[in-house]
Amino acid sequence: MTGPALVLDGVDVGYGRTTVVHGVSVEVAADGVTSVLGNNGAGKTTLLRAAAGLLPVTAGRVLLDGEDVTRLPPNRRVARGLAYVPQGQQSFGQLTTRENLQVVADGRRRGTELIDESLDLFPALRELLGRPAGLLSGGQRQQLAIARALITEPRMLILDEPTEGIQPTVVAEIERTITGLTRRGGLSVLLVEQHVGFALDVAGRYYVLASGRVTAQGAGGVEAAVDVRSAMAI
């Protein structure tokens, strides 16, 4: 792939007549990770929902693999290789772990193989295949949510606060998975996070949002932590 995987180009996004995100430009490199950081209310989730097609962009453009998808609905973005894992470890609570994976795999040519591949990434889920998802811990549900998204074989994965409320060992496993997948090639990630260390460890580039505007940006890595925390005023 040449060029960036995803570009948000000067987008305005909001709810009704209220604009929440103002002229924000964010770029995700092919086979790379971009992290968007900011305090609560900064507009991070609103930005992701616009990228996924769940909120309309009132100004600017959304480009996926160089194609303008600004007016495309979510299902057509998914068909072009985009997957979105929203905040909150979402799953079908009454279905088992296996059934949660199967409902995504059904109808896919490599469905069984894709389930096995997702379980290889999160091996702890193998012991929980018969357990209702509603009885899993927060960390286990987050791993399940990401595994389900990966079964769709996305080229662009959007993650909203994947480490929220989960234990450090699971955070580390999610970090290893994201890093390994992007290094292998064929997957790019847009990540919203408040966990600064995690966000900068995995990211090649970061952006800080405040009041719906980009207030800082730069190369990822732990050396950027001081600048990010200063921009977030924490």
Short mmCIF file of C-alpha atoms in Angstrom, two decimals:
data_model
loop_
_atom_site.label_atom_id
_atom_site.label_comp_id
_atom_site.label_asym_id
_atom_site.label_seq_id
_atom_site.Cartn_x
_atom_site.Cartn_y
_atom_site.Cartn_z
CA MET A 1 0.00 0.00 0.00
CA THR A 2 1.28 3.46 -0.86
CA GLY A 3 0.17 6.57 0.95
CA PRO A 4 -1.63 6.77 4.29
CA ALA A 5 -4.26 4.22 5.25
CA LEU A 6 -6.63 6.80 6.72
CA VAL A 7 -6.80 10.59 6.50
CA LEU A 8 -9.16 12.88 8.36
CA ASP A 9 -8.69 16.13 6.48
CA GLY A 10 -9.89 19.27 8.26
CA VAL A 11 -13.06 17.65 9.57
CA ASP A 12 -15.82 19.32 11.52
CA VAL A 13 -18.09 16.91 13.38
CA GLY A 14 -20.87 17.40 15.89
CA TYR A 15 -24.32 16.60 17.12
CA GLY A 16 -27.19 18.55 15.60
CA ARG A 17 -26.18 22.20 15.47
CA THR A 18 -23.36 21.78 17.98
CA THR A 19 -19.90 21.31 16.48
CA VAL A 20 -17.64 19.23 18.74
CA VAL A 21 -14.62 18.63 16.48
CA HIS A 22 -13.26 21.70 14.68
CA GLY A 23 -11.09 21.40 11.57
CA VAL A 24 -9.14 18.36 12.79
CA SER A 25 -6.62 16.67 10.52
CA VAL A 26 -5.25 13.25 11.49
CA GLU A 27 -3.27 10.78 9.40
CA VAL A 28 -2.67 7.05 9.93
CA ALA A 29 0.29 5.61 8.06
CA ALA A 30 -0.03 2.34 6.18
CA ASP A 31 0.83 -0.51 8.57
CA GLY A 32 1.23 2.03 11.36
CA VAL A 33 -0.47 3.12 14.56
CA THR A 34 -1.69 6.63 15.28
CA SER A 35 -2.83 7.53 18.80
CA VAL A 36 -5.25 10.32 19.64
CA LEU A 37 -5.03 11.49 23.23
CA GLY A 38 -6.89 14.03 25.31
CA ASN A 39 -8.88 14.50 28.45
CA ASN A 40 -12.57 13.63 28.81
CA GLY A 41 -14.72 15.79 26.58
CA ALA A 42 -11.90 16.58 24.14
CA GLY A 43 -13.82 15.13 21.17
CA LYS A 44 -11.85 11.91 20.74
CA THR A 45 -14.77 9.48 20.47
CA THR A 46 -16.68 11.92 18.26
CA LEU A 47 -13.70 11.92 15.88
CA LEU A 48 -13.57 8.12 15.77
CA ARG A 49 -17.30 7.85 15.15
CA ALA A 50 -16.89 10.18 12.19
CA ALA A 51 -14.05 8.07 10.83
CA ALA A 52 -16.26 4.99 11.10
CA GLY A 53 -19.19 6.75 9.39
CA LEU A 54 -21.41 6.79 12.47
CA LEU A 55 -21.50 10.58 12.57
CA PRO A 56 -21.67 12.88 9.54
CA VAL A 57 -18.77 15.14 8.69
CA THR A 58 -20.04 18.67 8.14
CA ALA A 59 -16.75 19.96 6.72
CA GLY A 60 -13.58 18.32 5.46
CA ARG A 61 -12.99 14.82 4.10
CA VAL A 62 -12.39 11.24 5.22
CA LEU A 63 -10.05 9.23 2.98
CA LEU A 64 -9.62 5.45 3.32
CA ASP A 65 -6.73 4.03 1.31
CA GLY A 66 -6.83 7.22 -0.75
CA GLU A 67 -10.54 6.91 -1.56
CA ASP A 68 -12.94 9.61 -0.42
CA VAL A 69 -15.44 7.83 1.83
CA THR A 70 -16.83 10.95 3.49
CA ARG A 71 -20.40 10.22 2.39
CA LEU A 72 -20.27 6.44 2.63
CA PRO A 73 -22.35 4.74 5.35
CA PRO A 74 -20.65 2.51 7.94
CA ASN A 75 -21.45 -0.79 6.21
CA ARG A 76 -19.73 0.32 3.01
CA ARG A 77 -16.67 1.43 4.96
CA VAL A 78 -16.61 -1.99 6.63
CA ALA A 79 -16.75 -3.59 3.18
CA ARG A 80 -13.65 -1.57 2.29
CA GLY A 81 -11.72 -2.98 5.25
CA LEU A 82 -12.54 -0.75 8.21
CA ALA A 83 -13.39 -2.18 11.66
CA TYR A 84 -14.43 -0.17 14.72
CA VAL A 85 -14.24 -1.35 18.33
CA PRO A 86 -16.15 1.16 20.44
CA GLN A 87 -15.48 2.01 24.04
CA GLY A 88 -16.89 -0.26 26.72
CA GLN A 89 -15.86 -3.89 25.95
CA GLN A 90 -19.02 -4.48 23.96
CA SER A 91 -20.22 -8.04 23.32
CA PHE A 92 -23.40 -10.10 23.14
CA GLY A 93 -23.68 -10.89 26.83
CA GLN A 94 -26.11 -13.82 26.53
CA LEU A 95 -24.00 -15.57 23.89
CA THR A 96 -20.93 -17.61 24.74
CA THR A 97 -17.46 -16.46 23.80
CA ARG A 98 -17.46 -18.96 20.93
CA GLU A 99 -20.86 -17.76 19.71
CA ASN A 100 -19.68 -14.13 19.81
CA LEU A 101 -16.84 -15.07 17.48
CA GLN A 102 -18.98 -17.36 15.33
CA VAL A 103 -21.63 -14.72 14.63
CA VAL A 104 -18.95 -12.62 12.94
CA ALA A 105 -17.28 -15.55 11.17
CA ASP A 106 -20.50 -17.00 9.71
CA GLY A 107 -20.62 -16.59 5.95
CA ARG A 108 -16.91 -15.85 5.63
CA ARG A 109 -14.90 -18.15 3.40
CA ARG A 110 -12.22 -18.66 6.05
CA GLY A 111 -14.57 -18.40 9.02
CA THR A 112 -13.24 -21.30 11.12
CA GLU A 113 -9.64 -20.42 10.32
CA LEU A 114 -10.23 -16.78 11.24
CA ILE A 115 -11.65 -17.78 14.62
CA ASP A 116 -8.56 -19.91 15.27
CA GLU A 117 -6.29 -17.03 14.27
CA SER A 118 -8.09 -14.64 16.61
CA LEU A 119 -7.77 -17.12 19.47
CA ASP A 120 -4.06 -17.48 18.75
CA LEU A 121 -3.77 -13.73 19.34
CA PHE A 122 -5.71 -13.92 22.63
CA PRO A 123 -5.10 -17.47 23.89
CA ALA A 124 -6.80 -16.80 27.25
CA LEU A 125 -10.12 -16.82 25.37
CA ARG A 126 -9.71 -20.51 24.45
CA GLU A 127 -10.48 -21.52 28.03
CA LEU A 128 -13.59 -19.31 28.02
CA LEU A 129 -15.26 -20.44 24.79
CA GLY A 130 -18.24 -21.94 26.59
CA ARG A 131 -18.75 -19.07 29.03
CA PRO A 132 -21.40 -16.39 28.41
CA ALA A 133 -19.67 -13.16 27.43
CA GLY A 134 -21.63 -11.32 30.11
CA LEU A 135 -19.73 -13.29 32.75
CA LEU A 136 -16.28 -12.40 31.44
CA SER A 137 -14.08 -9.83 33.16
CA GLY A 138 -13.65 -6.41 31.58
CA GLY A 139 -10.26 -7.36 30.19
CA GLN A 140 -11.57 -10.61 28.75
CA ARG A 141 -14.49 -8.80 27.10
CA GLN A 142 -12.07 -6.29 25.59
CA GLN A 143 -9.95 -9.07 24.14
CA LEU A 144 -13.13 -10.66 22.77
CA ALA A 145 -14.23 -7.37 21.19
CA ILE A 146 -10.90 -6.94 19.42
CA ALA A 147 -10.82 -10.60 18.36
CA ARG A 148 -14.29 -10.24 16.83
CA ALA A 149 -13.17 -7.17 14.88
CA LEU A 150 -10.09 -8.97 13.57
CA ILE A 151 -12.23 -11.81 12.20
CA THR A 152 -13.50 -9.31 9.59
CA GLU A 153 -9.89 -9.13 8.27
CA PRO A 154 -9.71 -5.34 8.45
CA ARG A 155 -6.99 -3.24 6.90
CA MET A 156 -7.94 -0.29 9.15
CA LEU A 157 -8.77 -0.97 12.81
CA ILE A 158 -10.22 1.79 14.99
CA LEU A 159 -10.02 1.27 18.77
CA ASP A 160 -11.68 3.52 21.35
CA GLU A 161 -10.11 3.34 24.84
CA PRO A 162 -9.16 -0.37 24.66
CA THR A 163 -7.34 -0.26 28.03
CA GLU A 164 -10.10 1.44 30.02
CA GLY A 165 -10.71 -0.31 33.34
CA ILE A 166 -8.63 -3.43 32.63
CA GLN A 167 -5.66 -4.90 34.46
CA PRO A 168 -2.05 -4.20 33.41
CA THR A 169 -1.35 -7.76 32.22
CA VAL A 170 -4.21 -7.54 29.72
CA VAL A 171 -3.06 -4.06 28.64
CA ALA A 172 0.35 -5.55 27.91
CA GLU A 173 -1.20 -8.37 25.89
CA ILE A 174 -3.28 -5.97 23.82
CA GLU A 175 -0.16 -3.86 23.23
CA ARG A 176 1.80 -6.90 22.02
CA THR A 177 -1.05 -7.89 19.72
CA ILE A 178 -1.38 -4.45 18.12
CA THR A 179 2.37 -4.09 17.67
CA GLY A 180 2.73 -7.58 16.23
CA LEU A 181 -0.12 -7.21 13.75
CA THR A 182 1.06 -3.87 12.37
CA ARG A 183 4.65 -5.08 12.08
CA ARG A 184 3.44 -8.10 10.15
CA GLY A 185 1.84 -5.73 7.64
CA GLY A 186 -1.62 -5.31 6.20
CA LEU A 187 -3.15 -3.58 9.23
CA SER A 188 -3.20 0.05 10.35
CA VAL A 189 -4.63 1.25 13.65
CA LEU A 190 -6.24 4.47 14.85
CA LEU A 191 -6.29 4.41 18.63
CA VAL A 192 -7.95 6.70 21.15
CA GLU A 193 -6.39 6.46 24.60
CA GLN A 194 -5.97 8.29 27.90
CA HIS A 195 -3.30 5.81 29.04
CA VAL A 196 -0.34 7.88 27.80
CA GLY A 197 2.32 5.20 28.20
CA PHE A 198 0.38 2.60 26.23
CA ALA A 199 -0.66 5.07 23.54
CA LEU A 200 2.88 6.27 22.89
CA ASP A 201 4.48 2.83 23.12
CA VAL A 202 2.44 1.49 20.20
CA ALA A 203 2.14 4.67 18.09
CA GLY A 204 4.31 5.95 15.31
CA ARG A 205 2.49 9.26 15.54
CA TYR A 206 0.27 10.97 18.11
CA TYR A 207 -2.22 13.83 18.23
CA VAL A 208 -3.55 15.57 21.32
CA LEU A 209 -7.09 16.97 21.25
CA ALA A 210 -8.49 19.66 23.54
CA SER A 211 -11.92 21.22 23.06
CA GLY A 212 -12.21 19.51 19.70
CA ARG A 213 -8.98 20.89 18.25
CA VAL A 214 -5.50 19.47 17.74
CA THR A 215 -3.23 21.17 20.27
CA ALA A 216 -0.12 19.01 19.83
CA GLN A 217 1.21 16.31 17.53
CA GLY A 218 4.43 14.49 16.85
CA ALA A 219 6.25 11.18 16.58
CA GLY A 220 5.29 8.46 19.03
CA GLY A 221 7.57 6.73 21.50
CA VAL A 222 8.16 7.08 25.22
CA GLU A 223 10.30 10.17 24.73
CA ALA A 224 7.15 12.07 23.70
CA ALA A 225 5.45 11.50 27.06
CA VAL A 226 6.56 14.78 28.63
CA ASP A 227 5.24 16.83 25.72
CA VAL A 228 1.95 14.91 25.66
CA ARG A 229 1.34 15.26 29.38
CA SER A 230 2.12 18.94 29.14
CA ALA A 231 -0.37 19.33 26.29
CA MET A 232 -2.97 17.44 28.31
CA ALA A 233 -2.10 19.49 31.41
CA ILE A 234 -1.92 16.45 33.67
#
